[in-house]
Amino acid sequence: MDVDTRLLRYFVAVAEEGTLTRAAERLYVSQPALTKQIRQLETRLGVRLFSRSRSGMALTEAGRALAERVPGLLGDWDRALRETRGAASRAARALRVGFLASAANEATPRIIAEFTRRRPGWRADMRQATWADPSAGLADGDVDVALLRLPFPGQDALRVAVLFTEPRWVTLPATHPLATRELIAFRELWDEPFVAAPPETGSWRDHWLAVDERDGHPVRIGAVTDQPDDWLSAITNGYGIALAPASAARFYARPGLVHRPVSGVSPSRVAVAWAPADDAHPVVQDFVRCCLDQADQADQANHAGHADHAGQASVASAGQTALTAEPQATGP
């Protein structure tokens, strides 16, 4: 008998959470869909796995027996899948790099160039994921390492290193009443319809809707998209507005759209992520070091730029002081 591993993952979630409601929230699926999947698993196995009551879902004797075995089985399968794909990648001397949208912005080509220098004969196989998969393929073992934005579902099970932060701006139709503003307070956008990522993206979707920064004010959803082009079209056509990284003004400039700074929201964080099993993988760790080195260099350059700016301001201020003091020094 063949059983889909997805059904087993759903079973584990219900067994651990004790209720369909909490399990559905954890899995980012609807409760009716989860109920259907659990019934499908019970039908395939020919046994009842849960006793249902108003207080929740209690494991039957058969359910407890399955619950003891499934987590280890799924862990072994995930490792086998990751190792198989990793072996194929190593044989081809290709590191599979998942990414979303603009990846690490302008740092991306520098990271790839440095990786190529460190690993002659290897290549970075860049694989763009849709917004329906905020882990950029890492959670499913489809890639070896990923450039992505935090937070995302399943993040706690992976290794994550933050590379840099950047402000969140808002992307609006050029005809929007607030489009001419130099700075927009987020509070002024609370009642606007937003273009959102799919519901199953959970914490990632919530971050880009700034759910935790609305003082409990409900979110209005005007459209749902999982591709940058569809996202841009939805905004241009007036279905809603959206928070986006400040870099969207450079990477996603389009006629009919404007990108404006927003006050009252926290910044976006760009990170490199990899599986704990690859902590000692030399090629993966070389790529991670390339990312961190580029982040350090960018940070140093920013500090140097700020220092130069401060120095120039100081010189200008001193010059102004000298100019205003000079008449006093040469007076009677």
Short mmCIF file of C-alpha atoms in Angstrom, two decimals:
data_model
loop_
_atom_site.label_atom_id
_atom_site.label_comp_id
_atom_site.label_asym_id
_atom_site.label_seq_id
_atom_site.Cartn_x
_atom_site.Cartn_y
_atom_site.Cartn_z
CA MET A 1 0.00 0.00 0.00
CA ASP A 2 1.36 3.43 -0.99
CA VAL A 3 0.59 6.45 1.20
CA ASP A 4 1.39 10.03 0.22
CA THR A 5 3.89 11.58 2.66
CA ARG A 6 1.72 14.72 2.68
CA LEU A 7 -1.06 12.75 4.38
CA LEU A 8 1.39 11.54 7.00
CA ARG A 9 2.58 15.09 7.67
CA TYR A 10 -1.01 16.19 8.14
CA PHE A 11 -1.57 13.27 10.52
CA VAL A 12 1.45 14.27 12.62
CA ALA A 13 0.25 17.87 12.84
CA VAL A 14 -3.20 16.84 14.10
CA ALA A 15 -1.71 14.31 16.52
CA GLU A 16 0.67 16.90 17.98
CA GLU A 17 -1.76 19.82 18.09
CA GLY A 18 -4.77 17.89 19.35
CA THR A 19 -7.30 19.90 17.34
CA LEU A 20 -8.04 20.38 13.66
CA THR A 21 -8.14 24.14 14.11
CA ARG A 22 -4.61 24.45 15.49
CA ALA A 23 -3.26 21.87 13.06
CA ALA A 24 -4.79 23.71 10.10
CA GLU A 25 -3.22 26.97 11.29
CA ARG A 26 0.16 25.26 11.64
CA LEU A 27 -0.07 23.77 8.14
CA TYR A 28 -1.55 26.93 6.56
CA VAL A 29 -4.47 24.98 5.08
CA SER A 30 -8.21 25.28 5.62
CA GLN A 31 -9.84 23.12 8.27
CA PRO A 32 -12.24 21.42 5.81
CA ALA A 33 -9.30 20.51 3.55
CA LEU A 34 -7.39 19.05 6.50
CA THR A 35 -10.43 17.06 7.65
CA LYS A 36 -10.75 15.60 4.16
CA GLN A 37 -7.07 14.56 4.12
CA ILE A 38 -7.29 12.85 7.51
CA ARG A 39 -10.35 10.90 6.41
CA GLN A 40 -8.56 9.91 3.22
CA LEU A 41 -5.65 8.54 5.26
CA GLU A 42 -8.00 6.58 7.51
CA THR A 43 -9.76 5.13 4.47
CA ARG A 44 -6.47 4.04 2.89
CA LEU A 45 -5.29 2.39 6.10
CA GLY A 46 -8.71 0.93 6.92
CA VAL A 47 -8.57 2.09 10.56
CA ARG A 48 -9.77 4.99 12.69
CA LEU A 49 -6.86 7.12 13.80
CA PHE A 50 -8.74 9.70 15.90
CA SER A 51 -11.70 9.86 18.20
CA ARG A 52 -13.47 13.13 17.48
CA SER A 53 -15.14 15.21 20.16
CA ARG A 54 -15.95 18.84 20.92
CA SER A 55 -12.72 19.10 22.92
CA GLY A 56 -10.52 17.98 20.05
CA MET A 57 -8.99 14.98 18.31
CA ALA A 58 -7.76 12.13 20.51
CA LEU A 59 -5.60 9.36 19.07
CA THR A 60 -7.07 5.85 19.02
CA GLU A 61 -4.91 2.85 19.84
CA ALA A 62 -4.14 2.49 16.13
CA GLY A 63 -3.42 6.22 15.92
CA ARG A 64 -0.93 6.06 18.79
CA ALA A 65 0.88 3.18 17.12
CA LEU A 66 1.19 5.18 13.90
CA ALA A 67 2.18 8.36 15.74
CA GLU A 68 5.16 6.56 17.30
CA ARG A 69 6.55 5.59 13.90
CA VAL A 70 5.67 8.38 11.46
CA PRO A 71 7.98 11.20 12.65
CA GLY A 72 11.05 8.97 12.28
CA LEU A 73 9.82 7.70 8.93
CA LEU A 74 9.31 11.22 7.59
CA GLY A 75 12.69 12.31 8.94
CA ASP A 76 14.40 9.40 7.19
CA TRP A 77 12.56 10.19 3.95
CA ASP A 78 13.51 13.86 4.08
CA ARG A 79 17.16 12.98 4.66
CA ALA A 80 17.13 10.41 1.87
CA LEU A 81 15.57 12.88 -0.54
CA ARG A 82 18.00 15.66 0.40
CA GLU A 83 21.02 13.35 0.13
CA THR A 84 19.88 11.98 -3.23
CA ARG A 85 19.37 15.42 -4.71
CA GLY A 86 22.57 16.65 -3.12
CA ALA A 87 24.55 13.78 -4.62
CA ALA A 88 23.21 14.61 -8.08
CA SER A 89 24.11 18.25 -7.54
CA ARG A 90 27.66 17.41 -6.46
CA ALA A 91 28.13 15.08 -9.41
CA ALA A 92 27.20 17.93 -11.73
CA ARG A 93 29.35 20.35 -9.66
CA ALA A 94 26.33 22.63 -9.35
CA LEU A 95 25.11 24.28 -6.18
CA ARG A 96 21.34 24.73 -6.28
CA VAL A 97 20.54 28.23 -5.00
CA GLY A 98 16.91 29.12 -4.39
CA PHE A 99 15.82 32.73 -4.33
CA LEU A 100 12.77 34.98 -4.31
CA ALA A 101 12.28 38.06 -6.48
CA SER A 102 15.49 40.15 -6.40
CA ALA A 103 17.35 37.72 -4.10
CA ALA A 104 20.08 39.73 -2.31
CA ASN A 105 19.58 42.75 -4.57
CA GLU A 106 22.77 44.18 -6.11
CA ALA A 107 24.90 41.90 -3.91
CA THR A 108 23.68 38.78 -5.74
CA PRO A 109 26.06 38.90 -8.75
CA ARG A 110 28.99 39.69 -6.43
CA ILE A 111 28.13 36.67 -4.28
CA ILE A 112 27.98 34.41 -7.33
CA ALA A 113 31.25 35.79 -8.69
CA GLU A 114 33.02 35.22 -5.36
CA PHE A 115 31.61 31.68 -5.11
CA THR A 116 32.88 30.90 -8.61
CA ARG A 117 36.32 32.23 -7.64
CA ARG A 118 36.42 30.10 -4.50
CA ARG A 119 35.09 26.98 -6.20
CA PRO A 120 36.63 26.73 -9.71
CA GLY A 121 34.64 24.35 -11.90
CA TRP A 122 31.47 24.80 -9.86
CA ARG A 123 28.48 26.87 -10.82
CA ALA A 124 25.60 28.36 -8.88
CA ASP A 125 22.37 27.03 -10.38
CA MET A 126 19.96 29.88 -9.57
CA ARG A 127 16.35 28.72 -9.12
CA GLN A 128 13.65 31.34 -8.66
CA ALA A 129 10.68 30.31 -6.52
CA THR A 130 7.19 31.77 -6.49
CA TRP A 131 5.89 33.58 -3.43
CA ALA A 132 3.82 30.48 -2.67
CA ASP A 133 7.10 28.99 -1.38
CA PRO A 134 8.85 31.59 0.82
CA SER A 135 11.60 29.08 1.67
CA ALA A 136 12.55 29.16 -2.04
CA GLY A 137 12.61 25.36 -2.25
CA LEU A 138 14.81 24.81 0.82
CA ALA A 139 12.10 23.34 3.06
CA ASP A 140 11.39 20.60 0.50
CA GLY A 141 15.04 19.91 -0.26
CA ASP A 142 14.74 21.21 -3.83
CA VAL A 143 17.76 23.50 -3.32
CA ASP A 144 20.95 23.39 -1.26
CA VAL A 145 20.89 26.97 -0.04
CA ALA A 146 18.57 29.95 -0.44
CA LEU A 147 18.55 33.73 -0.51
CA LEU A 148 15.25 34.85 0.98
CA ARG A 149 13.41 37.23 3.24
CA LEU A 150 12.39 36.62 6.83
CA PRO A 151 10.19 35.44 8.36
CA PHE A 152 8.87 32.36 6.56
CA PRO A 153 7.08 29.13 7.57
CA GLY A 154 9.48 26.41 8.73
CA GLN A 155 12.26 28.91 9.44
CA ASP A 156 13.00 27.45 12.89
CA ALA A 157 13.96 24.09 11.38
CA LEU A 158 16.66 25.67 9.20
CA ARG A 159 19.90 27.59 9.68
CA VAL A 160 19.48 31.29 8.92
CA ALA A 161 22.03 34.11 8.76
CA VAL A 162 20.78 37.67 8.24
CA LEU A 163 22.76 39.54 5.58
CA PHE A 164 21.18 42.99 5.70
CA THR A 165 17.98 44.89 6.34
CA GLU A 166 16.18 47.44 4.21
CA PRO A 167 13.11 49.59 4.80
CA ARG A 168 9.67 48.50 3.68
CA TRP A 169 8.05 50.94 1.28
CA VAL A 170 4.61 50.92 -0.31
CA THR A 171 3.88 50.33 -3.99
CA LEU A 172 0.84 52.23 -5.29
CA PRO A 173 -0.89 53.03 -8.57
CA ALA A 174 0.38 56.38 -9.88
CA THR A 175 -3.22 57.64 -9.71
CA HIS A 176 -3.57 56.90 -5.99
CA PRO A 177 -4.36 60.00 -3.85
CA LEU A 178 -1.23 59.35 -1.72
CA ALA A 179 1.09 58.76 -4.69
CA THR A 180 2.53 62.28 -4.59
CA ARG A 181 3.54 62.06 -0.93
CA GLU A 182 7.26 61.94 -0.09
CA LEU A 183 6.55 59.86 3.04
CA ILE A 184 3.39 57.98 3.99
CA ALA A 185 2.43 56.95 7.52
CA PHE A 186 1.42 53.30 7.60
CA ARG A 187 -1.66 54.18 9.64
CA GLU A 188 -2.99 56.03 6.57
CA LEU A 189 -2.92 52.75 4.63
CA TRP A 190 -4.80 50.55 7.09
CA ASP A 191 -8.13 50.82 5.27
CA GLU A 192 -6.65 50.24 1.82
CA PRO A 193 -7.07 46.89 0.02
CA PHE A 194 -3.75 45.02 -0.17
CA VAL A 195 -2.36 42.65 -2.78
CA ALA A 196 -1.27 39.62 -0.76
CA ALA A 197 0.68 36.39 -1.09
CA PRO A 198 -1.26 33.08 -0.88
CA PRO A 199 -2.65 32.24 2.60
CA GLU A 200 -0.47 29.11 2.90
CA THR A 201 2.63 31.33 3.15
CA GLY A 202 1.59 32.13 6.73
CA SER A 203 4.06 34.33 8.61
CA TRP A 204 5.62 35.55 5.34
CA ARG A 205 2.27 36.82 4.08
CA ASP A 206 1.52 38.36 7.48
CA HIS A 207 4.85 40.21 7.44
CA TRP A 208 4.16 41.83 4.07
CA LEU A 209 0.69 42.80 5.26
CA ALA A 210 2.27 44.11 8.51
CA VAL A 211 -0.45 42.29 10.46
CA ASP A 212 1.37 42.81 13.77
CA GLU A 213 1.82 46.54 13.16
CA ARG A 214 -1.83 47.55 12.70
CA ASP A 215 -2.90 47.76 16.36
CA GLY A 216 -5.43 45.01 15.66
CA HIS A 217 -6.92 46.76 12.63
CA PRO A 218 -8.17 44.11 10.15
CA VAL A 219 -6.51 43.64 6.77
CA ARG A 220 -8.46 44.15 3.54
CA ILE A 221 -7.34 41.80 0.75
CA GLY A 222 -7.90 43.09 -2.77
CA ALA A 223 -6.06 40.36 -4.71
CA VAL A 224 -3.81 37.33 -4.15
CA THR A 225 -0.75 36.65 -6.32
CA ASP A 226 2.38 34.51 -6.16
CA GLN A 227 4.41 36.03 -9.02
CA PRO A 228 6.06 39.48 -9.23
CA ASP A 229 4.53 40.26 -12.63
CA ASP A 230 1.02 39.37 -11.44
CA TRP A 231 1.62 41.41 -8.29
CA LEU A 232 2.64 44.46 -10.31
CA SER A 233 -0.33 44.08 -12.65
CA ALA A 234 -2.79 43.80 -9.75
CA ILE A 235 -1.47 47.04 -8.24
CA THR A 236 -1.39 48.86 -11.58
CA ASN A 237 -4.97 47.82 -12.28
CA GLY A 238 -6.15 49.21 -8.96
CA TYR A 239 -6.94 45.98 -7.09
CA GLY A 240 -4.83 47.07 -4.13
CA ILE A 241 -1.54 48.38 -2.84
CA ALA A 242 1.35 46.47 -1.26
CA LEU A 243 4.30 46.80 1.05
CA ALA A 244 7.57 46.00 -0.68
CA PRO A 245 11.31 46.33 -0.03
CA ALA A 246 12.76 49.77 -0.78
CA SER A 247 14.76 48.07 -3.56
CA ALA A 248 11.49 47.44 -5.43
CA ALA A 249 11.79 51.03 -6.64
CA ARG A 250 14.94 49.93 -8.52
CA PHE A 251 14.02 46.38 -9.55
CA TYR A 252 10.31 46.84 -10.24
CA ALA A 253 9.98 50.32 -11.73
CA ARG A 254 6.97 50.26 -14.07
CA PRO A 255 4.84 52.88 -15.83
CA GLY A 256 1.73 53.57 -13.78
CA LEU A 257 3.36 52.62 -10.45
CA VAL A 258 5.08 54.60 -7.71
CA HIS A 259 7.11 53.42 -4.72
CA ARG A 260 7.07 55.55 -1.57
CA PRO A 261 8.76 55.34 1.86
CA VAL A 262 6.49 54.35 4.76
CA SER A 263 6.82 55.26 8.42
CA GLY A 264 5.53 53.04 11.20
CA VAL A 265 6.64 49.64 9.87
CA SER A 266 9.72 47.59 10.70
CA PRO A 267 12.33 46.80 8.00
CA SER A 268 12.64 43.72 5.83
CA ARG A 269 15.49 41.26 6.51
CA VAL A 270 17.38 39.44 3.75
CA ALA A 271 19.07 36.20 4.77
CA VAL A 272 20.94 33.16 3.52
CA ALA A 273 19.51 29.85 4.74
CA TRP A 274 20.53 26.20 4.60
CA ALA A 275 19.60 22.86 6.17
CA PRO A 276 21.23 21.82 9.48
CA ALA A 277 22.41 18.64 7.73
CA ASP A 278 24.67 20.85 5.58
CA ASP A 279 26.47 22.54 8.48
CA ALA A 280 29.61 20.65 7.46
CA HIS A 281 28.98 20.62 3.69
CA PRO A 282 32.06 22.42 2.32
CA VAL A 283 30.42 23.79 -0.83
CA VAL A 284 27.30 25.03 0.94
CA GLN A 285 29.43 26.64 3.65
CA ASP A 286 31.64 28.31 1.04
CA PHE A 287 28.53 29.90 -0.46
CA VAL A 288 27.34 31.01 2.99
CA ARG A 289 30.74 32.60 3.65
CA CYS A 290 30.57 34.39 0.30
CA CYS A 291 27.21 35.84 1.35
CA LEU A 292 28.46 36.92 4.77
CA ASP A 293 31.66 38.41 3.34
CA GLN A 294 29.71 40.46 0.82
CA ALA A 295 27.37 41.62 3.57
CA ASP A 296 30.34 42.67 5.71
CA GLN A 297 31.94 44.54 2.82
CA ALA A 298 28.69 46.35 2.08
CA ASP A 299 28.30 47.23 5.75
CA GLN A 300 31.85 48.60 5.91
CA ALA A 301 31.27 50.62 2.75
CA ASN A 302 28.09 52.08 4.25
CA HIS A 303 29.91 53.03 7.45
CA ALA A 304 32.72 54.59 5.43
CA GLY A 305 30.19 56.55 3.40
CA HIS A 306 28.49 57.80 6.55
CA ALA A 307 31.88 58.75 8.03
CA ASP A 308 32.83 60.65 4.87
CA HIS A 309 29.49 62.43 4.91
CA ALA A 310 29.91 63.32 8.58
CA GLY A 311 33.49 64.48 7.92
CA GLN A 312 32.40 66.68 5.05
CA ALA A 313 29.61 68.13 7.22
CA SER A 314 32.13 68.76 10.01
CA VAL A 315 34.55 70.50 7.64
CA ALA A 316 31.71 72.57 6.20
CA SER A 317 30.57 73.47 9.71
CA ALA A 318 34.13 74.38 10.76
CA GLY A 319 34.53 76.46 7.62
CA GLN A 320 31.31 78.26 8.36
CA THR A 321 32.46 78.82 11.94
CA ALA A 322 35.79 80.19 10.70
CA LEU A 323 34.03 82.50 8.28
CA THR A 324 31.73 83.88 10.95
CA ALA A 325 34.52 84.10 13.54
CA GLU A 326 37.05 85.75 11.25
CA PRO A 327 35.63 89.29 11.52
CA GLN A 328 35.79 88.98 15.30
CA ALA A 329 39.46 87.93 15.13
CA THR A 330 40.40 90.90 12.92
CA GLY A 331 38.30 93.50 14.69
CA PRO A 332 39.67 96.32 16.87
#
